[in-house]
Amino acid sequence: MDLCMFDSLESTNKYCELLDMNEVKEFTVICAREQTAGIGQRGNCWHAEAGSNLTFSMVLKPEFLPVENQYMLTKAVSLGLVDGIGPYLPNTTVRIKWPNDIYVGNKKICGILISNKVKGTNLSVSIVGIGLNVNQTVFPDWVPNPVSIKQVSGRDESLEVVLKRVVDAVELRYIQLRDGWFSGVEEMDKEYLSRLLFLGREMPYKYHEKEIKATIVGVNRFGHLELVTDSGDTITCQLKELKFLGV
Ligand code: BTN
Protein backbone atom coordinates (compact mmCIF):
# COMPACT_ATOMS: atom_id res chain seq x y z
CA MET A 1 0.00 0.00 0.00
CA ASP A 2 1.32 3.47 -0.90
CA LEU A 3 0.47 5.12 2.41
CA CYS A 4 1.17 8.66 3.60
CA MET A 5 0.41 8.89 7.30
CA PHE A 6 -0.11 12.26 9.00
CA ASP A 7 -0.58 13.05 12.68
CA SER A 8 -3.02 15.81 11.90
CA LEU A 9 -4.66 17.26 8.80
CA GLU A 10 -7.66 19.51 8.34
CA SER A 11 -9.22 16.91 6.06
CA THR A 12 -7.61 14.11 4.07
CA ASN A 13 -9.97 14.82 1.15
CA LYS A 14 -9.03 18.48 1.16
CA TYR A 15 -5.34 17.56 1.29
CA CYS A 16 -5.78 15.30 -1.77
CA GLU A 17 -7.58 18.07 -3.68
CA LEU A 18 -4.40 20.16 -3.44
CA LEU A 19 -2.09 17.47 -4.89
CA ASP A 20 -0.91 17.41 -8.49
CA MET A 21 -2.56 14.17 -9.57
CA ASN A 22 0.02 13.63 -12.36
CA GLU A 23 2.50 13.03 -9.56
CA VAL A 24 0.28 10.76 -7.45
CA LYS A 25 0.00 7.04 -8.13
CA GLU A 26 -3.39 5.37 -8.29
CA PHE A 27 -4.30 3.66 -4.97
CA THR A 28 -2.26 6.11 -2.89
CA VAL A 29 -3.77 6.40 0.59
CA ILE A 30 -3.62 9.59 2.63
CA CYS A 31 -4.45 8.90 6.27
CA ALA A 32 -4.62 11.21 9.29
CA ARG A 33 -4.66 10.18 12.95
CA GLU A 34 -6.66 13.35 13.56
CA GLN A 35 -8.71 15.59 11.26
CA THR A 36 -9.31 19.11 12.53
CA ALA A 37 -12.03 19.91 9.99
CA GLY A 38 -13.24 16.59 8.56
CA ILE A 39 -15.84 16.98 5.85
CA GLY A 40 -19.03 14.92 5.67
CA GLN A 41 -21.77 14.70 3.08
CA ARG A 42 -24.05 17.66 2.36
CA GLY A 43 -21.66 20.18 3.90
CA ASN A 44 -21.73 18.54 7.33
CA CYS A 45 -18.60 17.98 9.35
CA TRP A 46 -17.25 14.53 10.11
CA HIS A 47 -16.53 13.78 13.75
CA ALA A 48 -13.88 11.22 14.73
CA GLU A 49 -12.03 11.04 18.06
CA ALA A 50 -8.30 11.43 17.32
CA GLY A 51 -6.38 8.16 17.34
CA SER A 52 -9.47 5.94 17.78
CA ASN A 53 -10.81 5.77 14.24
CA LEU A 54 -9.80 5.68 10.60
CA THR A 55 -10.00 8.82 8.52
CA PHE A 56 -8.36 8.46 5.13
CA SER A 57 -8.68 9.13 1.41
CA MET A 58 -7.77 6.88 -1.51
CA VAL A 59 -6.81 8.21 -4.90
CA LEU A 60 -8.37 6.33 -7.82
CA LYS A 61 -8.06 7.06 -11.54
CA PRO A 62 -11.20 5.54 -13.09
CA GLU A 63 -10.52 6.72 -16.64
CA PHE A 64 -12.59 3.81 -18.02
CA LEU A 65 -15.77 5.11 -16.37
CA PRO A 66 -18.14 7.43 -18.30
CA VAL A 67 -19.41 10.30 -16.17
CA GLU A 68 -23.01 9.10 -16.46
CA ASN A 69 -21.96 5.82 -14.82
CA GLN A 70 -20.11 7.39 -11.92
CA TYR A 71 -22.57 5.83 -9.50
CA MET A 72 -20.91 2.47 -10.19
CA LEU A 73 -17.91 3.73 -8.26
CA THR A 74 -20.13 4.42 -5.25
CA LYS A 75 -21.37 0.84 -5.50
CA ALA A 76 -17.87 -0.65 -5.74
CA VAL A 77 -16.53 1.39 -2.81
CA SER A 78 -19.58 0.65 -0.63
CA LEU A 79 -19.29 -3.08 -1.30
CA GLY A 80 -15.55 -2.94 -0.58
CA LEU A 81 -16.26 -1.44 2.82
CA VAL A 82 -18.92 -4.05 3.54
CA ASP A 83 -16.33 -6.73 2.63
CA GLY A 84 -13.63 -5.10 4.75
CA ILE A 85 -15.73 -4.44 7.86
CA GLY A 86 -17.77 -7.68 7.78
CA PRO A 87 -15.08 -10.00 9.19
CA TYR A 88 -14.78 -7.82 12.32
CA LEU A 89 -18.48 -8.26 13.04
CA PRO A 90 -19.20 -11.93 12.30
CA ASN A 91 -22.57 -12.02 14.08
CA THR A 92 -24.10 -9.02 12.35
CA THR A 93 -25.01 -8.01 8.82
CA VAL A 94 -23.30 -4.95 7.48
CA ARG A 95 -25.62 -3.02 5.18
CA ILE A 96 -25.52 -0.04 2.86
CA LYS A 97 -27.92 2.79 3.56
CA TRP A 98 -28.52 4.24 0.13
CA PRO A 99 -26.51 5.72 -1.39
CA ASN A 100 -23.31 5.00 0.50
CA ASP A 101 -23.52 5.00 4.28
CA ILE A 102 -22.37 1.79 5.90
CA TYR A 103 -24.71 0.63 8.65
CA VAL A 104 -24.80 -2.02 11.34
CA GLY A 105 -28.36 -2.43 12.56
CA ASN A 106 -29.85 1.05 12.59
CA LYS A 107 -26.52 2.78 13.20
CA LYS A 108 -23.85 4.27 10.98
CA ILE A 109 -20.38 2.78 11.27
CA CYS A 110 -18.76 4.35 8.22
CA GLY A 111 -19.25 7.31 5.90
CA ILE A 112 -17.95 7.81 2.38
CA LEU A 113 -17.32 11.06 0.54
CA ILE A 114 -16.30 10.75 -3.11
CA SER A 115 -15.24 13.70 -5.21
CA ASN A 116 -14.73 13.13 -8.92
CA LYS A 117 -12.77 15.01 -11.55
CA VAL A 118 -13.85 14.69 -15.16
CA LYS A 119 -11.83 14.69 -18.37
CA GLY A 120 -13.92 14.73 -21.55
CA THR A 121 -16.71 12.19 -21.19
CA ASN A 122 -15.05 10.06 -18.50
CA LEU A 123 -13.85 10.39 -14.95
CA SER A 124 -10.15 11.08 -14.51
CA VAL A 125 -9.53 11.13 -10.76
CA SER A 126 -11.68 10.16 -7.78
CA ILE A 127 -10.82 11.05 -4.24
CA VAL A 128 -12.54 8.50 -2.06
CA GLY A 129 -12.75 9.74 1.53
CA ILE A 130 -13.59 7.17 4.18
CA GLY A 131 -14.39 7.70 7.85
CA LEU A 132 -14.66 4.41 9.76
CA ASN A 133 -15.49 4.26 13.46
CA VAL A 134 -13.18 1.66 14.97
CA ASN A 135 -12.38 1.97 18.70
CA GLN A 136 -14.42 5.01 19.81
CA THR A 137 -17.05 4.15 22.41
CA VAL A 138 -18.46 7.55 23.35
CA PHE A 139 -19.76 9.95 20.70
CA PRO A 140 -21.04 13.52 21.09
CA ASP A 141 -24.84 13.88 21.11
CA TRP A 142 -24.92 15.79 17.86
CA VAL A 143 -23.47 12.91 15.81
CA PRO A 144 -26.44 11.16 14.21
CA ASN A 145 -26.67 7.39 14.86
CA PRO A 146 -22.98 6.52 15.33
CA VAL A 147 -21.56 3.12 16.17
CA SER A 148 -18.04 1.69 16.08
CA ILE A 149 -16.56 -1.75 15.49
CA LYS A 150 -15.62 -1.92 19.19
CA GLN A 151 -19.13 -1.06 20.36
CA VAL A 152 -20.47 -4.03 18.40
CA SER A 153 -17.70 -6.60 18.90
CA GLY A 154 -16.39 -5.53 22.31
CA ARG A 155 -12.83 -5.71 20.95
CA ASP A 156 -10.17 -3.06 20.40
CA GLU A 157 -8.68 -3.31 16.92
CA SER A 158 -5.34 -2.23 15.52
CA LEU A 159 -6.00 0.74 13.25
CA GLU A 160 -3.11 -0.28 10.98
CA VAL A 161 -4.54 -3.76 10.46
CA VAL A 162 -8.09 -2.51 9.85
CA LEU A 163 -6.78 0.11 7.42
CA LYS A 164 -4.93 -2.49 5.36
CA ARG A 165 -7.90 -4.85 5.31
CA VAL A 166 -10.36 -2.17 4.30
CA VAL A 167 -8.09 -0.62 1.65
CA ASP A 168 -7.42 -4.06 0.13
CA ALA A 169 -11.15 -4.81 0.04
CA VAL A 170 -12.00 -1.48 -1.66
CA GLU A 171 -9.18 -2.00 -4.16
CA LEU A 172 -10.47 -5.48 -5.01
CA ARG A 173 -13.98 -4.20 -5.68
CA TYR A 174 -12.62 -1.33 -7.74
CA ILE A 175 -10.55 -3.78 -9.83
CA GLN A 176 -13.65 -5.97 -10.23
CA LEU A 177 -15.47 -2.90 -11.59
CA ARG A 178 -12.59 -1.83 -13.85
CA ASP A 179 -11.84 -5.27 -15.26
CA GLY A 180 -15.51 -6.12 -15.72
CA TRP A 181 -16.51 -2.79 -17.17
CA PHE A 182 -16.64 -3.78 -20.83
CA SER A 183 -18.02 -7.28 -20.21
CA GLY A 184 -20.71 -6.30 -17.68
CA VAL A 185 -21.01 -5.53 -14.00
CA GLU A 186 -24.52 -6.87 -13.36
CA GLU A 187 -23.26 -9.06 -10.56
CA MET A 188 -22.01 -6.01 -8.68
CA ASP A 189 -25.33 -4.24 -9.28
CA LYS A 190 -27.13 -7.21 -7.78
CA GLU A 191 -24.83 -7.46 -4.77
CA TYR A 192 -25.17 -3.76 -4.06
CA LEU A 193 -28.95 -4.00 -4.21
CA SER A 194 -29.08 -7.06 -1.97
CA ARG A 195 -27.02 -5.21 0.66
CA LEU A 196 -29.33 -2.18 0.84
CA LEU A 197 -30.78 -1.32 4.23
CA PHE A 198 -34.59 -1.76 4.23
CA LEU A 199 -34.70 -3.36 0.77
CA GLY A 200 -38.16 -4.91 0.30
CA ARG A 201 -39.43 -3.65 3.68
CA GLU A 202 -42.13 -1.06 4.03
CA MET A 203 -40.64 1.83 6.03
CA PRO A 204 -41.43 5.48 6.75
CA TYR A 205 -39.69 8.19 4.71
CA LYS A 206 -40.01 11.91 4.23
CA TYR A 207 -40.38 12.59 0.51
CA HIS A 208 -40.62 16.24 -0.53
CA GLU A 209 -41.61 17.23 3.03
CA LYS A 210 -44.41 14.66 3.12
CA GLU A 211 -44.32 11.57 5.33
CA ILE A 212 -44.88 8.42 3.31
CA LYS A 213 -44.64 4.67 3.77
CA ALA A 214 -42.77 2.97 0.99
CA THR A 215 -40.68 -0.05 0.04
CA ILE A 216 -37.28 0.16 -1.66
CA VAL A 217 -37.38 -1.95 -4.82
CA GLY A 218 -34.30 -0.88 -6.78
CA VAL A 219 -31.66 1.63 -7.80
CA ASN A 220 -31.56 2.83 -11.40
CA ARG A 221 -28.41 3.27 -13.48
CA PHE A 222 -28.02 6.88 -12.39
CA GLY A 223 -28.03 5.79 -8.76
CA HIS A 224 -31.53 7.09 -8.03
CA LEU A 225 -33.53 5.11 -5.51
CA GLU A 226 -36.74 3.41 -6.66
CA LEU A 227 -39.55 2.87 -4.15
CA VAL A 228 -43.16 1.76 -4.26
CA THR A 229 -45.46 3.63 -1.88
CA ASP A 230 -48.17 1.96 0.19
CA SER A 231 -50.71 3.33 -2.30
CA GLY A 232 -48.91 1.57 -5.15
CA ASP A 233 -47.17 4.54 -6.80
CA THR A 234 -43.57 4.14 -7.97
CA ILE A 235 -41.24 7.00 -7.07
CA THR A 236 -37.67 7.54 -8.20
CA CYS A 237 -35.68 9.94 -6.11
CA GLN A 238 -32.34 11.61 -5.59
CA LEU A 239 -30.61 12.08 -2.25
CA LYS A 240 -32.02 15.54 -1.49
CA GLU A 241 -35.61 14.42 -2.08
CA LEU A 242 -35.75 11.64 0.53
CA LYS A 243 -35.12 11.30 4.24
CA PHE A 244 -35.09 7.93 5.98
CA LEU A 245 -37.31 8.13 9.08
CA GLY A 246 -36.71 4.54 10.14
CA VAL A 247 -33.15 5.04 11.42
C1 BTN B 1 -20.47 11.22 5.46
O1 BTN B 1 -20.92 12.29 5.83
O2 BTN B 1 -21.08 10.17 5.66
C2 BTN B 1 -19.15 11.16 4.74
C3 BTN B 1 -18.04 11.16 5.71
C4 BTN B 1 -16.68 11.08 5.07
C5 BTN B 1 -15.60 11.32 6.10
C6 BTN B 1 -14.23 11.07 5.55
S1 BTN B 1 -13.02 11.05 6.82
C7 BTN B 1 -11.76 11.02 5.62
C8 BTN B 1 -12.18 11.93 4.50
N1 BTN B 1 -11.75 13.30 4.77
C9 BTN B 1 -12.78 14.09 5.02
O3 BTN B 1 -12.69 15.29 5.32
N2 BTN B 1 -13.93 13.42 4.90
C10 BTN B 1 -13.71 12.04 4.53
PDB file of N, CA and C in Angstrom, residues 45-95:
ATOM      1  N   CYS A  45     -19.966  18.338   8.987  1.00  0.00           N
ATOM      2  CA  CYS A  45     -18.596  17.983   9.352  1.00  0.00           C
ATOM      3  C   CYS A  45     -18.573  16.525   9.796  1.00  0.00           C
ATOM      4  N   TRP A  46     -17.379  15.941   9.732  1.00  0.00           N
ATOM      5  CA  TRP A  46     -17.248  14.527  10.105  1.00  0.00           C
ATOM      6  C   TRP A  46     -16.502  14.449  11.423  1.00  0.00           C
ATOM      7  N   HIS A  47     -17.161  13.893  12.441  1.00  0.00           N
ATOM      8  CA  HIS A  47     -16.530  13.777  13.755  1.00  0.00           C
ATOM      9  C   HIS A  47     -15.812  12.435  13.887  1.00  0.00           C
ATOM     10  N   ALA A  48     -14.586  12.470  14.400  1.00  0.00           N
ATOM     11  CA  ALA A  48     -13.876  11.216  14.726  1.00  0.00           C
ATOM     12  C   ALA A  48     -12.858  11.546  15.813  1.00  0.00           C
ATOM     13  N   GLU A  49     -12.966  10.853  16.943  1.00  0.00           N
ATOM     14  CA  GLU A  49     -12.026  11.040  18.057  1.00  0.00           C
ATOM     15  C   GLU A  49     -10.609  10.707  17.564  1.00  0.00           C
ATOM     16  N   ALA A  50      -9.671  11.620  17.811  1.00  0.00           N
ATOM     17  CA  ALA A  50      -8.301  11.432  17.315  1.00  0.00           C
ATOM     18  C   ALA A  50      -7.705  10.128  17.848  1.00  0.00           C
ATOM     19  N   GLY A  51      -7.092   9.370  16.948  1.00  0.00           N
ATOM     20  CA  GLY A  51      -6.380   8.157  17.342  1.00  0.00           C
ATOM     21  C   GLY A  51      -7.247   6.936  17.590  1.00  0.00           C
ATOM     22  N   SER A  52      -8.584   7.091  17.514  1.00  0.00           N
ATOM     23  CA  SER A  52      -9.469   5.945  17.781  1.00  0.00           C
ATOM     24  C   SER A  52     -10.100   5.373  16.523  1.00  0.00           C
ATOM     25  N   ASN A  53     -10.049   6.125  15.444  1.00  0.00           N
ATOM     26  CA  ASN A  53     -10.806   5.772  14.239  1.00  0.00           C
ATOM     27  C   ASN A  53      -9.939   5.885  12.996  1.00  0.00           C
ATOM     28  N   LEU A  54     -10.514   5.502  11.864  1.00  0.00           N
ATOM     29  CA  LEU A  54      -9.795   5.681  10.597  1.00  0.00           C
ATOM     30  C   LEU A  54     -10.413   6.829   9.815  1.00  0.00           C
ATOM     31  N   THR A  55      -9.574   7.738   9.408  1.00  0.00           N
ATOM     32  CA  THR A  55     -10.002   8.817   8.516  1.00  0.00           C
ATOM     33  C   THR A  55      -8.942   8.893   7.412  1.00  0.00           C
ATOM     34  N   PHE A  56      -9.346   8.518   6.212  1.00  0.00           N
ATOM     35  CA  PHE A  56      -8.364   8.460   5.125  1.00  0.00           C
ATOM     36  C   PHE A  56      -9.030   8.677   3.767  1.00  0.00           C
ATOM     37  N   SER A  57      -8.184   8.967   2.780  1.00  0.00           N
ATOM     38  CA  SER A  57      -8.677   9.134   1.412  1.00  0.00           C
ATOM     39  C   SER A  57      -7.814   8.292   0.482  1.00  0.00           C
ATOM     40  N   MET A  58      -8.484   7.677  -0.494  1.00  0.00           N
ATOM     41  CA  MET A  58      -7.775   6.881  -1.508  1.00  0.00           C
ATOM     42  C   MET A  58      -7.881   7.619  -2.836  1.00  0.00           C
ATOM     43  N   VAL A  59      -6.791   7.592  -3.578  1.00  0.00           N
ATOM     44  CA  VAL A  59      -6.813   8.214  -4.904  1.00  0.00           C
ATOM     45  C   VAL A  59      -7.030   7.124  -5.951  1.00  0.00           C
ATOM     46  N   LEU A  60      -8.100   7.263  -6.719  1.00  0.00           N
ATOM     47  CA  LEU A  60      -8.372   6.335  -7.815  1.00  0.00           C
ATOM     48  C   LEU A  60      -8.355   7.112  -9.130  1.00  0.00           C
ATOM     49  N   LYS A  61      -8.082   6.403 -10.219  1.00  0.00           N
ATOM     50  CA  LYS A  61      -8.062   7.056 -11.542  1.00  0.00           C
ATOM     51  C   LYS A  61      -8.952   6.257 -12.496  1.00  0.00           C
ATOM     52  N   PRO A  62     -10.270   6.382 -12.319  1.00  0.00           N
ATOM     53  CA  PRO A  62     -11.203   5.537 -13.093  1.00  0.00           C
ATOM     54  C   PRO A  62     -11.459   6.091 -14.498  1.00  0.00           C
ATOM     55  N   GLU A  63     -10.397   6.105 -15.304  1.00  0.00           N
ATOM     56  CA  GLU A  63     -10.523   6.719 -16.641  1.00  0.00           C
ATOM     57  C   GLU A  63     -11.440   5.918 -17.562  1.00  0.00           C
ATOM     58  N   PHE A  64     -11.709   4.663 -17.203  1.00  0.00           N
ATOM     59  CA  PHE A  64     -12.595   3.811 -18.017  1.00  0.00           C
ATOM     60  C   PHE A  64     -14.066   4.178 -17.826  1.00  0.00           C
ATOM     61  N   LEU A  65     -14.379   4.959 -16.801  1.00  0.00           N
ATOM     62  CA  LEU A  65     -15.767   5.111 -16.369  1.00  0.00           C
ATOM     63  C   LEU A  65     -16.417   6.387 -16.928  1.00  0.00           C
ATOM     64  N   PRO A  66     -17.434   6.246 -17.809  1.00  0.00           N
ATOM     65  CA  PRO A  66     -18.139   7.435 -18.302  1.00  0.00           C
ATOM     66  C   PRO A  66     -18.806   8.173 -17.137  1.00  0.00           C
ATOM     67  N   VAL A  67     -18.845   9.492 -17.255  1.00  0.00           N
ATOM     68  CA  VAL A  67     -19.407  10.305 -16.171  1.00  0.00           C
ATOM     69  C   VAL A  67     -20.805   9.839 -15.778  1.00  0.00           C
ATOM     70  N   GLU A  68     -21.613   9.467 -16.782  1.00  0.00           N
ATOM     71  CA  GLU A  68     -23.006   9.103 -16.455  1.00  0.00           C
ATOM     72  C   GLU A  68     -23.089   7.794 -15.668  1.00  0.00           C
ATOM     73  N   ASN A  69     -21.973   7.071 -15.612  1.00  0.00           N
ATOM     74  CA  ASN A  69     -21.964   5.822 -14.825  1.00  0.00           C
ATOM     75  C   ASN A  69     -21.196   5.969 -13.515  1.00  0.00           C
ATOM     76  N   GLN A  70     -20.962   7.196 -13.097  1.00  0.00           N
ATOM     77  CA  GLN A  70     -20.110   7.391 -11.916  1.00  0.00           C
ATOM     78  C   GLN A  70     -20.688   6.715 -10.665  1.00  0.00           C
ATOM     79  N   TYR A  71     -21.981   6.480 -10.676  1.00  0.00           N
ATOM     80  CA  TYR A  71     -22.573   5.833  -9.504  1.00  0.00           C
ATOM     81  C   TYR A  71     -22.015   4.428  -9.274  1.00  0.00           C
ATOM     82  N   MET A  72     -21.499   3.806 -10.354  1.00  0.00           N
ATOM     83  CA  MET A  72     -20.908   2.470 -10.190  1.00  0.00           C
ATOM     84  C   MET A  72     -19.729   2.498  -9.221  1.00  0.00           C
ATOM     85  N   LEU A  73     -19.042   3.615  -9.180  1.00  0.00           N
ATOM     86  CA  LEU A  73     -17.909   3.728  -8.257  1.00  0.00           C
ATOM     87  C   LEU A  73     -18.404   3.731  -6.800  1.00  0.00           C
ATOM     88  N   THR A  74     -19.507   4.432  -6.576  1.00  0.00           N
ATOM     89  CA  THR A  74     -20.131   4.420  -5.248  1.00  0.00           C
ATOM     90  C   THR A  74     -20.472   2.990  -4.842  1.00  0.00           C
ATOM     91  N   LYS A  75     -20.997   2.227  -5.803  1.00  0.00           N
ATOM     92  CA  LYS A  75     -21.369   0.836  -5.497  1.00  0.00           C
ATOM     93  C   LYS A  75     -20.134   0.017  -5.152  1.00  0.00           C
ATOM     94  N   ALA A  76     -19.083   0.148  -5.962  1.00  0.00           N
ATOM     95  CA  ALA A  76     -17.872  -0.651  -5.744  1.00  0.00           C
ATOM     96  C   ALA A  76     -17.239  -0.310  -4.386  1.00  0.00           C
ATOM     97  N   VAL A  77     -17.154   0.980  -4.072  1.00  0.00           N
ATOM     98  CA  VAL A  77     -16.525   1.390  -2.810  1.00  0.00           C
ATOM     99  C   VAL A  77     -17.377   0.923  -1.624  1.00  0.00           C
ATOM    100  N   SER A  78     -18.698   1.081  -1.733  1.00  0.00           N
ATOM    101  CA  SER A  78     -19.581   0.652  -0.634  1.00  0.00           C
ATOM    102  C   SER A  78     -19.431  -0.845  -0.390  1.00  0.00           C
ATOM    103  N   LEU A  79     -19.423  -1.624  -1.466  1.00  0.00           N
ATOM    104  CA  LEU A  79     -19.287  -3.078  -1.303  1.00  0.00           C
ATOM    105  C   LEU A  79     -17.914  -3.439  -0.722  1.00  0.00           C
ATOM    106  N   GLY A  80     -16.886  -2.698  -1.132  1.00  0.00           N
ATOM    107  CA  GLY A  80     -15.548  -2.938  -0.581  1.00  0.00           C
ATOM    108  C   GLY A  80     -15.532  -2.724   0.924  1.00  0.00           C
ATOM    109  N   LEU A  81     -16.231  -1.706   1.369  1.00  0.00           N
ATOM    110  CA  LEU A  81     -16.263  -1.443   2.818  1.00  0.00           C
ATOM    111  C   LEU A  81     -17.055  -2.519   3.550  1.00  0.00           C
ATOM    112  N   VAL A  82     -18.155  -2.945   2.947  1.00  0.00           N
ATOM    113  CA  VAL A  82     -18.922  -4.048   3.543  1.00  0.00           C
ATOM    114  C   VAL A  82     -18.004  -5.275   3.670  1.00  0.00           C
ATOM    115  N   ASP A  83     -17.252  -5.574   2.603  1.00  0.00           N
ATOM    116  CA  ASP A  83     -16.335  -6.734   2.628  1.00  0.00           C
ATOM    117  C   ASP A  83     -15.264  -6.563   3.706  1.00  0.00           C
ATOM    118  N   GLY A  84     -14.751  -5.337   3.826  1.00  0.00           N
ATOM    119  CA  GLY A  84     -13.634  -5.096   4.747  1.00  0.00           C
ATOM    120  C   GLY A  84     -14.057  -5.075   6.211  1.00  0.00           C
ATOM    121  N   ILE A  85     -15.263  -4.576   6.471  1.00  0.00           N
ATOM    122  CA  ILE A  85     -15.730  -4.440   7.860  1.00  0.00           C
ATOM    123  C   ILE A  85     -16.358  -5.752   8.342  1.00  0.00           C
ATOM    124  N   GLY A  86     -17.015  -6.465   7.432  1.00  0.00           N
ATOM    125  CA  GLY A  86     -17.769  -7.677   7.777  1.00  0.00           C
ATOM    126  C   GLY A  86     -17.029  -8.649   8.689  1.00  0.00           C
ATOM    127  N   PRO A  87     -15.783  -9.014   8.371  1.00  0.00           N
ATOM    128  CA  PRO A  87     -15.081 -10.005   9.195  1.00  0.00           C
ATOM    129  C   PRO A  87     -14.863  -9.576  10.651  1.00  0.00           C
ATOM    130  N   TYR A  88     -14.925  -8.277  10.932  1.00  0.00           N
ATOM    131  CA  TYR A  88     -14.779  -7.818  12.323  1.00  0.00           C
ATOM    132  C   TYR A  88     -16.087  -7.985  13.110  1.00  0.00           C
ATOM    133  N   LEU A  89     -17.167  -8.185  12.395  1.00  0.00           N
ATOM    134  CA  LEU A  89     -18.480  -8.263  13.040  1.00  0.00           C
ATOM    135  C   LEU A  89     -19.211  -9.509  12.557  1.00  0.00           C
ATOM    136  N   PRO A  90     -18.684 -10.687  12.897  1.00  0.00           N
ATOM    137  CA  PRO A  90     -19.196 -11.926  12.304  1.00  0.00           C
ATOM    138  C   PRO A  90     -20.654 -12.237  12.628  1.00  0.00           C
ATOM    139  N   ASN A  91     -21.184 -11.670  13.720  1.00  0.00           N
ATOM    140  CA  ASN A  91     -22.570 -12.023  14.075  1.00  0.00           C
ATOM    141  C   ASN A  91     -23.593 -10.990  13.630  1.00  0.00           C
ATOM    142  N   THR A  92     -23.158 -10.058  12.786  1.00  0.00           N
ATOM    143  CA  THR A  92     -24.098  -9.020  12.348  1.00  0.00           C
ATOM    144  C   THR A  92     -24.021  -8.876  10.828  1.00  0.00           C
ATOM    145  N   THR A  93     -25.036  -8.269  10.267  1.00  0.00           N
ATOM    146  CA  THR A  93     -25.007  -8.015   8.824  1.00  0.00           C
ATOM    147  C   THR A  93     -24.690  -6.546   8.601  1.00  0.00           C
ATOM    148  N   VAL A  94     -23.679  -6.318   7.821  1.00  0.00           N
ATOM    149  CA  VAL A  94     -23.304  -4.946   7.483  1.00  0.00           C
ATOM    150  C   VAL A  94     -24.094  -4.564   6.234  1.00  0.00           C
ATOM    151  N   ARG A  95     -24.770  -3.423   6.300  1.00  0.00           N
ATOM    152  CA  ARG A  95     -25.621  -3.021   5.178  1.00  0.00           C
ATOM    153  C   ARG A  95     -25.227  -1.639   4.653  1.00  0.00           C
TER     154      ARG A  95
END
